């Protein structure tokens, strides 16, 4: 009998009030609502207040996902957190989250570092653990505080990002869940998007801020996203027209529109949150998934395609039956 990893429930969390493009102008950033909306589709984003870290956002999203799943923390036997903005060098954000959740069952906890593809990578790992029979209930989280690593003097990047977290509880099931996964990386593209600083000798060495060649990222993203979507569909034997919802990484509405067009999907089959959330990197897909589920658009039995691309470069897709 085939064992699937099936989503039991979803949750998400956005810190504080929305910060609009007009608010950024008021804070002294030389930009305009018109420029940001036209180039990216972003109108607002959220920022975590001082002293609030990725594990705190992950905690709130996880509680909501556990509640939606009717699942207790002791039932979780693995935690995977996708983040590129961890609370500290170590321990992992997943271990810190485990403690904040009050979990005492010794379940393993690990972080995945694949930037904006992190959640797709994390789901792929969780799927393998469940299919192998070694785990029954896995908490998979994407949590980020990208506002901490943007250079507020670089208007091309600082307006793009936001903070937030999303989570799912996956359960081993005989009913279909994750149907196919495909993940990739090409480290030769590390220069077009990175935050190259490091901690050494008690100091941050090099720039710890996000650096991006926006146009190179745009071209790369559109190319690999449609390729990897095709790969996941082919491996599951599912046709493009059988996709009920596309839940893409929310970086830029123009990247999302191009990908949807290549998949032959109307934009009304795409869960779009970039306008209100900005780019929350590894958190953007589970945030959008939760919005889709809680708004009643995503229904049980539907085919959902998740896909992401991010620094590394990394990219991937997960096709699942919800
Ligand atoms: N407000 C006003 N003007 C701006 C801003 C701003 N925030 N930022 C840049 N400009 C100006 C520039 O100074 C430049 O002015 P100039 O022509 O007088 O020199 C002009 O706008 C064009 O600048 P470009 O950098 O060429 O802008 P571009 O059209 O490439 O748009 C953007 C930039 C939005 C980043 C675009 O390249 C893009 O969407 N790239 C995709 C990258 C992306 O989404 N990355 C997200 C992170 S990666 C990920 O999640 C996978």
XYZ file of N, CA and C in Angstrom, residues 31-271:
723
model
N 11.350 56.430 -3.220
C 10.592 55.543 -4.101
C 9.179 56.081 -4.224
N 8.309 55.327 -4.902
C 6.909 55.748 -4.986
C 6.034 54.507 -5.047
N 4.790 54.688 -4.639
C 3.825 53.580 -4.710
C 3.705 53.100 -6.155
N 3.675 54.058 -7.073
C 3.506 53.737 -8.491
C 4.643 52.834 -8.991
N 5.907 53.207 -8.667
C 7.061 52.427 -9.139
C 6.983 51.000 -8.599
N 6.734 50.874 -7.285
C 6.770 49.538 -6.660
C 5.632 48.670 -7.201
N 4.431 49.245 -7.296
C 3.281 48.450 -7.752
C 3.488 48.020 -9.205
N 3.931 48.955 -10.035
C 4.087 48.637 -11.462
C 5.150 47.552 -11.693
N 6.294 47.643 -10.998
C 7.385 46.675 -11.245
C 7.213 45.351 -10.517
N 6.478 45.371 -9.357
C 6.475 44.159 -8.515
C 5.089 43.667 -8.113
N 4.087 44.546 -8.164
C 2.757 44.176 -7.670
C 2.617 44.314 -6.166
N 3.668 44.793 -5.484
C 3.641 44.878 -4.012
C 3.041 46.228 -3.567
N 2.042 46.147 -2.661
C 1.464 47.368 -2.078
C 1.827 47.522 -0.614
N 2.025 46.372 0.073
C 2.308 46.412 1.513
C 3.079 45.170 1.922
N 3.654 45.226 3.106
C 4.375 44.101 3.709
C 4.324 44.297 5.214
N 4.771 43.297 5.977
C 4.777 43.378 7.443
C 6.213 43.256 7.938
N 6.516 43.946 9.049
C 7.854 43.837 9.635
C 7.740 43.396 11.096
N 8.585 42.459 11.469
C 8.603 42.005 12.869
C 9.198 43.100 13.739
N 8.574 43.384 14.885
C 9.156 44.396 15.774
C 10.479 43.902 16.366
N 11.254 44.843 16.875
C 12.529 44.511 17.500
C 12.328 43.433 18.565
N 13.235 42.497 18.623
C 13.138 41.450 19.653
C 12.265 40.270 19.251
N 11.619 40.360 18.072
C 10.812 39.236 17.571
C 11.605 38.559 16.456
N 11.776 37.243 16.587
C 12.657 36.507 15.666
C 11.861 35.497 14.826
N 12.579 34.877 13.891
C 11.909 33.882 13.023
C 11.205 32.806 13.837
N 11.838 32.353 14.933
C 11.209 31.277 15.724
C 9.901 31.751 16.361
N 9.790 33.061 16.659
C 8.545 33.587 17.241
C 7.423 33.576 16.202
N 7.765 33.976 14.981
C 6.763 33.962 13.906
C 6.383 32.505 13.601
N 7.406 31.634 13.579
C 7.174 30.199 13.332
C 6.250 29.611 14.392
N 6.425 30.051 15.639
C 5.600 29.532 16.740
C 4.117 29.828 16.498
N 3.818 31.076 16.147
C 2.406 31.453 15.937
C 1.808 30.693 14.757
N 2.574 30.601 13.659
C 2.070 29.875 12.482
C 1.874 28.393 12.812
N 2.803 27.828 13.584
C 2.727 26.399 13.934
C 1.522 26.110 14.808
N 1.271 27.004 15.786
C 0.107 26.794 16.671
C -1.170 26.740 15.834
N -1.258 27.641 14.859
C -2.467 27.688 14.018
C -2.573 26.431 13.151
N -1.436 25.965 12.635
C -1.455 24.747 11.793
C -1.812 23.522 12.636
N -1.293 23.474 13.867
C -1.599 22.336 14.752
C -3.082 22.335 15.111
N -3.615 23.534 15.370
C -5.035 23.641 15.712
C -5.902 23.205 14.525
N -5.535 23.674 13.340
C -6.309 23.312 12.143
C -6.228 21.814 11.862
N -5.155 21.183 12.349
C -4.942 19.742 12.104
C -5.525 18.888 13.212
N -6.017 19.548 14.278
C -6.476 18.799 15.444
C -5.371 17.904 15.991
N -4.189 18.458 16.074
C -3.004 17.660 16.389
C -2.295 18.292 17.589
N -1.816 17.453 18.510
C -1.087 17.975 19.678
C 0.405 18.013 19.383
N 1.133 18.867 20.081
C 2.572 18.966 19.801
C 3.285 17.635 20.019
N 2.826 16.850 21.001
C 3.506 15.569 21.295
C 3.364 14.586 20.131
N 2.354 14.812 19.258
C 2.154 13.891 18.129
C 3.151 14.144 17.005
N 3.832 15.300 17.029
C 4.787 15.637 15.956
C 6.084 14.857 16.189
N 6.585 14.183 15.143
C 7.820 13.415 15.340
C 8.992 13.956 14.516
N 8.809 15.114 13.882
C 9.917 15.770 13.162
C 9.508 17.220 12.887
N 10.449 18.141 13.102
C 10.197 19.553 12.744
C 11.237 19.970 11.713
N 10.771 20.538 10.607
C 11.701 21.098 9.612
C 11.318 22.564 9.413
N 12.280 23.455 9.588
C 12.027 24.888 9.385
C 12.878 25.376 8.212
N 12.213 25.972 7.235
C 12.924 26.626 6.135
C 13.134 28.081 6.537
N 14.384 28.489 6.634
C 14.673 29.898 6.921
C 16.072 30.258 6.447
N 16.216 31.495 5.989
C 17.547 32.044 5.678
C 17.853 33.192 6.615
N 16.915 33.437 7.549
C 17.115 34.470 8.567
C 16.899 33.827 9.936
N 17.792 32.884 10.297
C 17.642 32.174 11.568
C 17.850 33.119 12.752
N 17.367 32.709 13.920
C 17.505 33.543 15.123
C 18.975 33.769 15.456
N 19.793 32.725 15.250
C 21.204 32.804 15.645
C 22.001 31.820 14.789
N 23.341 31.874 14.930
C 24.173 30.960 14.134
C 23.803 29.516 14.482
N 23.746 29.198 15.748
C 23.138 27.954 16.213
C 22.684 28.156 17.638
N 21.754 27.376 18.154
C 21.064 26.230 17.574
C 20.145 26.633 16.406
N 19.649 25.599 15.734
C 18.756 25.833 14.601
C 17.464 26.498 15.079
N 16.828 27.211 14.172
C 15.525 27.821 14.480
C 14.507 26.727 14.803
N 14.662 25.567 14.164
C 13.741 24.447 14.424
C 13.855 23.966 15.867
N 15.092 23.906 16.389
C 15.285 23.475 17.780
C 14.698 24.520 18.733
N 14.891 25.800 18.402
C 14.332 26.868 19.245
C 12.799 26.819 19.208
N 12.258 26.539 18.027
C 10.797 26.424 17.886
C 10.283 25.249 18.716
N 11.001 24.133 18.656
C 10.576 22.947 19.423
C 10.412 23.315 20.901
N 11.391 24.043 21.423
C 11.334 24.443 22.835
C 10.155 25.389 23.091
N 9.964 26.365 22.174
C 8.867 27.332 22.369
C 7.497 26.653 22.292
N 7.431 25.563 21.513
C 6.173 24.813 21.420
C 5.933 23.954 22.664
N 6.973 23.832 23.498
C 6.857 23.005 24.712
C 6.911 21.519 24.407
N 7.547 21.162 23.296
C 7.635 19.738 22.901
C 8.717 19.056 23.712
N 8.369 17.925 24.325
C 9.332 17.234 25.201
C 9.572 15.805 24.723
N 9.158 15.491 23.493
C 9.224 14.089 23.061
C 10.518 13.726 22.339
N 11.471 14.662 22.284
C 12.769 14.349 21.676
C 12.750 14.254 20.160
N 11.669 14.737 19.529
C 11.579 14.672 18.063
C 12.712 15.488 17.423
N 13.332 14.968 16.356
C 14.404 15.727 15.698
C 13.886 17.030 15.100
N 14.786 18.017 15.025
C 14.413 19.344 14.514
C 15.590 19.873 13.708
N 15.324 20.326 12.497
C 16.420 20.807 11.644
C 15.967 21.952 10.761
N 16.928 22.792 10.377
C 16.650 23.897 9.449
C 17.063 23.512 8.030
N 16.365 24.104 7.071
C 16.740 23.970 5.659
C 17.076 25.364 5.157
N 18.219 25.503 4.501
C 18.661 26.799 3.990
C 18.628 26.741 2.467
N 17.539 27.161 1.875
C 17.462 27.212 0.409
C 16.750 28.498 -0.010
N 16.837 29.504 0.845
C 16.282 30.836 0.608
C 14.801 30.718 0.159
N 14.438 31.322 -0.973
C 13.017 31.368 -1.333
C 12.463 30.003 -1.763
N 13.342 29.030 -2.042
C 12.875 27.662 -2.343
C 12.809 26.823 -1.081
N 13.132 27.407 0.062
C 13.291 26.642 1.297
C 12.083 25.790 1.655
N 10.879 26.332 1.477
C 9.699 25.562 1.891
C 9.481 24.355 0.972
N 9.751 24.545 -0.310
C 9.615 23.432 -1.260
C 10.662 22.348 -0.941
N 11.866 22.778 -0.618
C 12.897 21.827 -0.184
C 12.447 21.097 1.093
N 11.930 21.862 2.061
C 11.543 21.272 3.348
C 10.404 20.271 3.180
N 9.415 20.606 2.330
C 8.305 19.675 2.076
C 8.815 18.407 1.402
N 9.773 18.581 0.505
C 10.342 17.431 -0.207
C 11.021 16.484 0.785
N 11.791 17.048 1.724
C 12.443 16.211 2.738
C 11.397 15.513 3.602
N 10.386 16.275 4.035
C 9.345 15.699 4.893
C 8.648 14.542 4.172
N 8.390 14.723 2.886
C 7.748 13.675 2.087
C 8.598 12.400 2.098
N 9.926 12.581 1.942
C 10.819 11.399 1.930
C 10.803 10.699 3.294
N 10.837 11.476 4.375
C 10.828 10.875 5.719
C 9.530 10.073 5.928
N 8.404 10.650 5.477
C 7.122 9.971 5.690
C 7.009 8.738 4.797
N 7.370 8.887 3.530
C 7.272 7.735 2.621
C 8.173 6.576 3.037
N 9.307 6.906 3.654
C 10.236 5.846 4.070
C 9.702 5.080 5.281
N 8.655 5.634 5.917
C 8.069 4.962 7.086
C 8.703 5.397 8.394
N 9.699 6.272 8.344
C 10.378 6.621 9.600
C 9.635 7.694 10.399
N 8.750 8.452 9.767
C 8.006 9.490 10.496
C 6.530 9.479 10.116
N 5.705 9.873 11.096
C 4.234 9.831 10.874
C 3.617 11.227 10.801
N 4.166 12.162 11.584
C 3.586 13.518 11.594
C 4.703 14.534 11.636
N 4.776 15.343 10.589
C 5.892 16.283 10.460
C 5.350 17.708 10.390
N 5.942 18.567 11.207
C 5.615 20.001 11.167
C 6.630 20.673 10.239
N 6.140 21.271 9.158
C 7.024 21.925 8.186
C 6.684 23.414 8.182
N 7.712 24.240 8.398
C 7.486 25.677 8.590
C 8.407 26.471 7.670
N 7.912 27.600 7.180
C 8.770 28.596 6.530
C 8.658 29.860 7.361
N 9.778 30.410 7.826
C 9.718 31.588 8.704
C 10.888 32.508 8.390
N 10.591 33.793 8.235
C 11.655 34.736 7.856
C 11.457 36.113 8.475
N 12.588 36.758 8.751
C 12.591 38.190 9.094
C 13.563 38.889 8.125
N 13.170 38.925 6.847
C 14.065 39.501 5.836
C 14.299 40.994 6.044
N 13.404 41.655 6.810
C 13.614 43.088 7.056
C 14.940 43.333 7.776
N 15.480 42.275 8.412
C 16.738 42.427 9.164
C 17.960 42.363 8.254
N 17.796 41.852 7.031
C 18.973 41.677 6.153
C 18.876 42.497 4.869
N 17.910 43.426 4.814
C 17.882 44.313 3.639
C 18.668 45.587 3.959
N 19.279 46.122 2.922
C 20.029 47.375 3.039
C 19.032 48.509 2.782
N 18.709 49.279 3.822
C 17.687 50.326 3.687
C 18.172 51.471 2.804
N 19.462 51.448 2.412
C 19.954 52.451 1.455
C 19.884 51.954 0.017
N 19.449 50.707 -0.184
C 19.330 50.154 -1.537
C 17.845 50.042 -1.877
N 17.319 51.072 -2.541
C 15.866 51.127 -2.767
C 15.383 50.025 -3.715
N 16.305 49.466 -4.535
C 15.885 48.413 -5.476
C 15.529 47.126 -4.739
N 16.157 46.874 -3.585
C 15.846 45.633 -2.863
C 14.993 45.855 -1.614
N 15.200 46.971 -0.897
C 14.556 47.067 0.431
C 13.040 47.127 0.342
N 12.502 47.594 -0.791
C 11.042 47.706 -0.900
C 10.365 46.346 -1.162
N 11.173 45.345 -1.514
C 10.601 44.079 -1.982
C 10.193 43.123 -0.868
N 10.924 43.176 0.258
C 10.821 42.068 1.217
C 9.941 42.383 2.422
N 9.440 41.297 3.062
C 8.649 41.419 4.273
C 8.926 40.231 5.184
N 8.308 40.246 6.373
C 8.508 39.190 7.371
C 7.210 38.393 7.537
N 7.352 37.141 7.952
C 6.154 36.324 8.202
C 6.523 34.862 8.337
N 5.498 34.043 8.568
C 5.719 32.593 8.681
C 4.467 31.838 8.262
N 4.684 30.644 7.730
C 3.580 29.741 7.388
C 3.981 28.332 7.766
N 2.981 27.490 8.052
C 3.298 26.128 8.513
C 2.246 25.146 8.018
N 2.667 23.893 7.871
C 1.717 22.806 7.600
C 2.071 21.627 8.496
N 1.048 20.825 8.819
C 1.299 19.539 9.475
C 1.031 18.470 8.420
N 2.041 17.631 8.198
C 1.912 16.528 7.243
C 1.741 15.230 8.016
N 0.880 14.361 7.495
C 0.633 13.088 8.163
C 0.786 11.940 7.181
N 1.304 10.818 7.657
C 1.360 9.610 6.822
C -0.065 9.125 6.597
N -0.427 8.905 5.320
C -1.815 8.558 5.014
C -1.866 7.627 3.804
N -2.905 6.829 3.742
C -3.101 6.003 2.535
C -3.855 6.806 1.471
N -4.417 7.940 1.888
C -5.073 8.829 0.910
C -4.025 9.691 0.234
N -4.163 9.964 -1.069
C -3.152 10.769 -1.749
C -2.911 12.130 -1.102
N -1.639 12.493 -1.053
C -1.199 13.790 -0.543
C -0.186 14.336 -1.530
N 1.095 14.374 -1.121
C 2.128 14.834 -2.059
C 2.281 13.781 -3.162
N 2.107 14.226 -4.415
C 2.139 13.303 -5.559
C 3.515 13.263 -6.199
N 4.214 14.416 -6.200
C 5.549 14.464 -6.825
C 6.310 15.666 -6.306
N 7.622 15.511 -6.241
C 8.479 16.640 -5.860
C 9.657 16.703 -6.835
N 10.183 17.905 -7.033
C 11.387 18.063 -7.877
C 12.158 19.255 -7.321
N 13.411 19.036 -6.937
C 14.226 20.152 -6.439
C 15.578 20.174 -7.140
N 16.124 21.384 -7.301
C 17.394 21.557 -8.006
C 18.196 22.700 -7.401
N 19.492 22.720 -7.729
C 20.344 23.861 -7.355
C 21.433 24.021 -8.411
N 21.886 25.260 -8.591
C 23.049 25.541 -9.438
C 23.844 26.655 -8.763
N 24.862 26.237 -8.020
C 25.652 27.176 -7.233
C 26.471 28.154 -8.059
N 26.556 27.928 -9.370
C 27.328 28.864 -10.198
C 26.605 30.207 -10.343
N 25.327 30.257 -9.916
C 24.574 31.523 -9.972
C 24.546 32.240 -8.622
N 25.451 31.872 -7.701
C 25.375 32.456 -6.348
C 25.581 33.966 -6.362
N 26.249 34.490 -7.381
C 26.561 35.931 -7.421
C 25.350 36.824 -7.708
N 24.296 36.293 -8.332
C 23.208 37.198 -8.741
C 22.215 37.489 -7.603
N 22.305 36.713 -6.529
C 21.450 36.978 -5.370
C 22.110 36.381 -4.137
N 22.570 37.238 -3.241
C 23.220 36.701 -2.035
C 23.232 37.727 -0.904
N 23.594 37.240 0.272
C 23.857 38.096 1.440
C 25.191 37.566 1.968
N 26.297 38.097 1.447
C 27.577 37.386 1.569
C 28.322 37.527 2.902
N 27.776 38.263 3.863
C 28.504 38.431 5.131
C 28.657 37.133 5.906
N 29.635 37.118 6.806
C 29.837 35.944 7.662
C 30.276 36.401 9.049
N 30.096 35.512 10.021
C 30.533 35.831 11.379
C 31.890 35.177 11.600
N 32.894 35.995 11.977
C 34.230 35.449 12.246
C 34.925 36.357 13.244
N 35.639 35.761 14.179
C 36.391 36.545 15.158
C 35.511 37.501 15.936
N 34.267 37.107 16.166
C 33.366 37.948 16.955
C 32.786 39.126 16.210
N 32.955 39.138 14.874
C 32.419 40.263 14.082
C 31.726 39.756 12.822
N 30.870 40.614 12.269
C 30.322 40.304 10.947
C 31.344 40.781 9.929
N 31.819 39.873 9.074
C 32.807 40.231 8.046
C 32.109 40.245 6.689
N 32.327 41.265 5.917
C 31.660 41.387 4.614
C 30.238 41.884 4.821
N 29.554 42.210 3.709
C 28.200 42.763 3.825
C 27.184 41.671 4.150
N 26.409 41.852 5.203
C 25.369 40.866 5.513
C 24.035 41.177 4.823
N 24.033 42.187 3.937
C 22.772 42.605 3.318
C 22.515 41.900 1.985
N 21.217 41.807 1.649
C 20.815 41.197 0.376
C 21.355 42.030 -0.785
N 22.004 41.330 -1.726
C 22.484 41.964 -2.968
C 21.832 41.227 -4.111
N 21.340 41.961 -5.104
C 20.611 41.261 -6.158
C 20.786 41.931 -7.507
N 21.012 41.112 -8.525
C 20.930 41.585 -9.904
C 19.512 41.250 -10.370
N 18.601 42.222 -10.198
C 17.162 41.990 -10.387
C 16.809 41.404 -11.741
N 17.423 41.920 -12.791
C 17.025 41.450 -14.121
C 17.506 40.026 -14.388
N 18.712 39.707 -13.894
C 19.228 38.337 -14.065
C 18.353 37.354 -13.280
N 17.951 37.776 -12.076
C 17.088 36.922 -11.250
C 15.754 36.692 -11.964
N 15.202 37.738 -12.512
C 13.907 37.657 -13.194
C 13.951 36.603 -14.308
N 14.970 36.719 -15.177
C 15.066 35.789 -16.326
C 15.256 34.351 -15.853
N 16.158 34.186 -14.882
C 16.440 32.842 -14.380
C 15.172 32.220 -13.783
N 14.451 33.028 -12.983
C 13.265 32.529 -12.275
C 12.206 32.034 -13.257
N 11.917 32.827 -14.271
C 10.846 32.456 -15.207
C 11.209 31.152 -15.930
N 12.490 31.022 -16.303
C 12.926 29.824 -17.047
C 12.795 28.561 -16.190
N 13.397 28.588 -14.993
C 13.443 27.349 -14.214
C 12.089 26.984 -13.599
N 11.255 27.987 -13.305
C 9.966 27.671 -12.685
C 9.075 26.875 -13.634
N 9.067 27.253 -14.920
C 8.203 26.484 -15.816
C 8.796 25.099 -16.083
N 10.142 25.011 -16.132
C 10.763 23.692 -16.334
C 10.430 22.743 -15.181
N 10.597 23.252 -13.946
C 10.442 22.348 -12.799
C 8.968 21.992 -12.571
N 8.059 22.898 -12.944
C 6.635 22.573 -12.859
C 6.333 21.412 -13.791
N 6.874 21.477 -15.016
C 6.684 20.402 -16.002
C 7.236 19.077 -15.485
N 8.373 19.161 -14.819
C 9.010 17.946 -14.289
C 8.122 17.270 -13.226
N 7.578 18.084 -12.311
C 6.729 17.514 -11.248
C 5.443 16.929 -11.840
N 4.852 17.645 -12.800
C 3.614 17.155 -13.424
C 3.865 15.830 -14.140
N 4.975 15.775 -14.904
C 5.279 14.554 -15.663
C 5.513 13.394 -14.707
N 6.213 13.658 -13.612
C 6.525 12.548 -12.720
C 5.277 12.004 -12.030
N 4.252 12.854 -11.858
C 3.001 12.372 -11.249
C 1.983 11.923 -12.294
N 2.284 12.154 -13.583
C 1.321 11.813 -14.633
C 0.079 12.700 -14.572
N 0.256 13.947 -14.131
C -0.870 14.897 -14.047
C -0.704 15.930 -15.169
N -1.822 16.268 -15.842
C -1.742 17.244 -16.942
C -1.898 18.664 -16.403
N -1.355 19.622 -17.187
C -1.453 21.039 -16.788
C -2.884 21.440 -16.473
N -3.824 20.962 -17.311
C -5.222 21.386 -17.131
C -5.868 20.769 -15.884
N -5.172 19.821 -15.267
C -5.718 19.217 -14.033
C -5.278 19.966 -12.769
N -4.458 21.020 -12.948
C -4.046 21.817 -11.779
C -5.224 22.699 -11.363
N -5.611 22.597 -10.093
C -6.696 23.463 -9.596
C -6.155 24.803 -9.115
N -4.982 24.776 -8.429
C -4.411 26.018 -7.916
C -2.895 26.002 -8.038
N -2.356 27.112 -8.480
C -0.907 27.323 -8.431
C -0.630 28.208 -7.212
N 0.268 27.728 -6.346
C 0.660 28.525 -5.169
C 2.164 28.782 -5.303
N 2.523 29.862 -6.003
C 3.941 30.107 -6.283
C 4.625 30.901 -5.182
N 5.957 30.855 -5.177
C 6.721 31.785 -4.342
C 6.329 33.200 -4.756
N 6.103 34.054 -3.764
C 5.562 35.387 -4.032
C 6.697 36.425 -4.015
N 7.411 36.527 -5.143
C 8.496 37.504 -5.227
C 8.035 38.742 -5.981
N 7.298 38.493 -7.055
C 7.026 39.564 -7.998
C 5.860 39.119 -8.887
N 4.841 39.947 -9.013
C 3.643 39.521 -9.757
C 3.967 39.240 -11.231
N 4.980 39.927 -11.758
C 5.300 39.707 -13.182
C 5.930 38.335 -13.400
N 6.750 37.884 -12.445
C 7.320 36.526 -12.541
C 6.176 35.506 -12.454
N 5.232 35.755 -11.544
C 4.118 34.823 -11.348
C 3.239 34.772 -12.606
N 2.973 35.945 -13.201
C 2.140 35.983 -14.422
C 2.818 35.222 -15.561
N 4.136 35.410 -15.711
C 4.858 34.712 -16.791
C 4.809 33.211 -16.587
N 4.978 32.775 -15.344
C 4.970 31.335 -15.070
C 3.582 30.755 -15.329
N 2.554 31.467 -14.862
C 1.182 30.981 -15.062
C 0.878 30.873 -16.560
N 1.319 31.876 -17.320
C 1.079 31.864 -18.764
C 1.723 30.635 -19.400
N 2.984 30.351 -19.002
C 3.685 29.192 -19.576
C 2.999 27.875 -19.205
N 2.296 27.873 -18.064
C 1.582 26.657 -17.648
C 0.160 26.617 -18.215
N -0.204 27.658 -18.962
C -1.553 27.719 -19.531
C -2.629 27.957 -18.488
N -2.247 28.586 -17.364
C -3.207 28.817 -16.272
C -3.663 30.262 -16.254
N -4.983 30.462 -16.061
C -5.487 31.826 -15.852
C -5.050 32.298 -14.475
N -4.925 33.629 -14.323
C -4.503 34.160 -13.020
C -5.559 33.897 -11.936
N -6.810 33.574 -12.337
C -7.781 33.271 -11.282
C -7.595 31.863 -10.702
N -6.572 31.149 -11.205
C -6.216 29.853 -10.597
C -4.908 29.967 -9.809
N -4.509 31.196 -9.539
C -3.244 31.426 -8.824
C -3.549 32.102 -7.492
N -2.983 31.593 -6.415
C -3.118 32.281 -5.122
C -2.037 33.362 -5.075
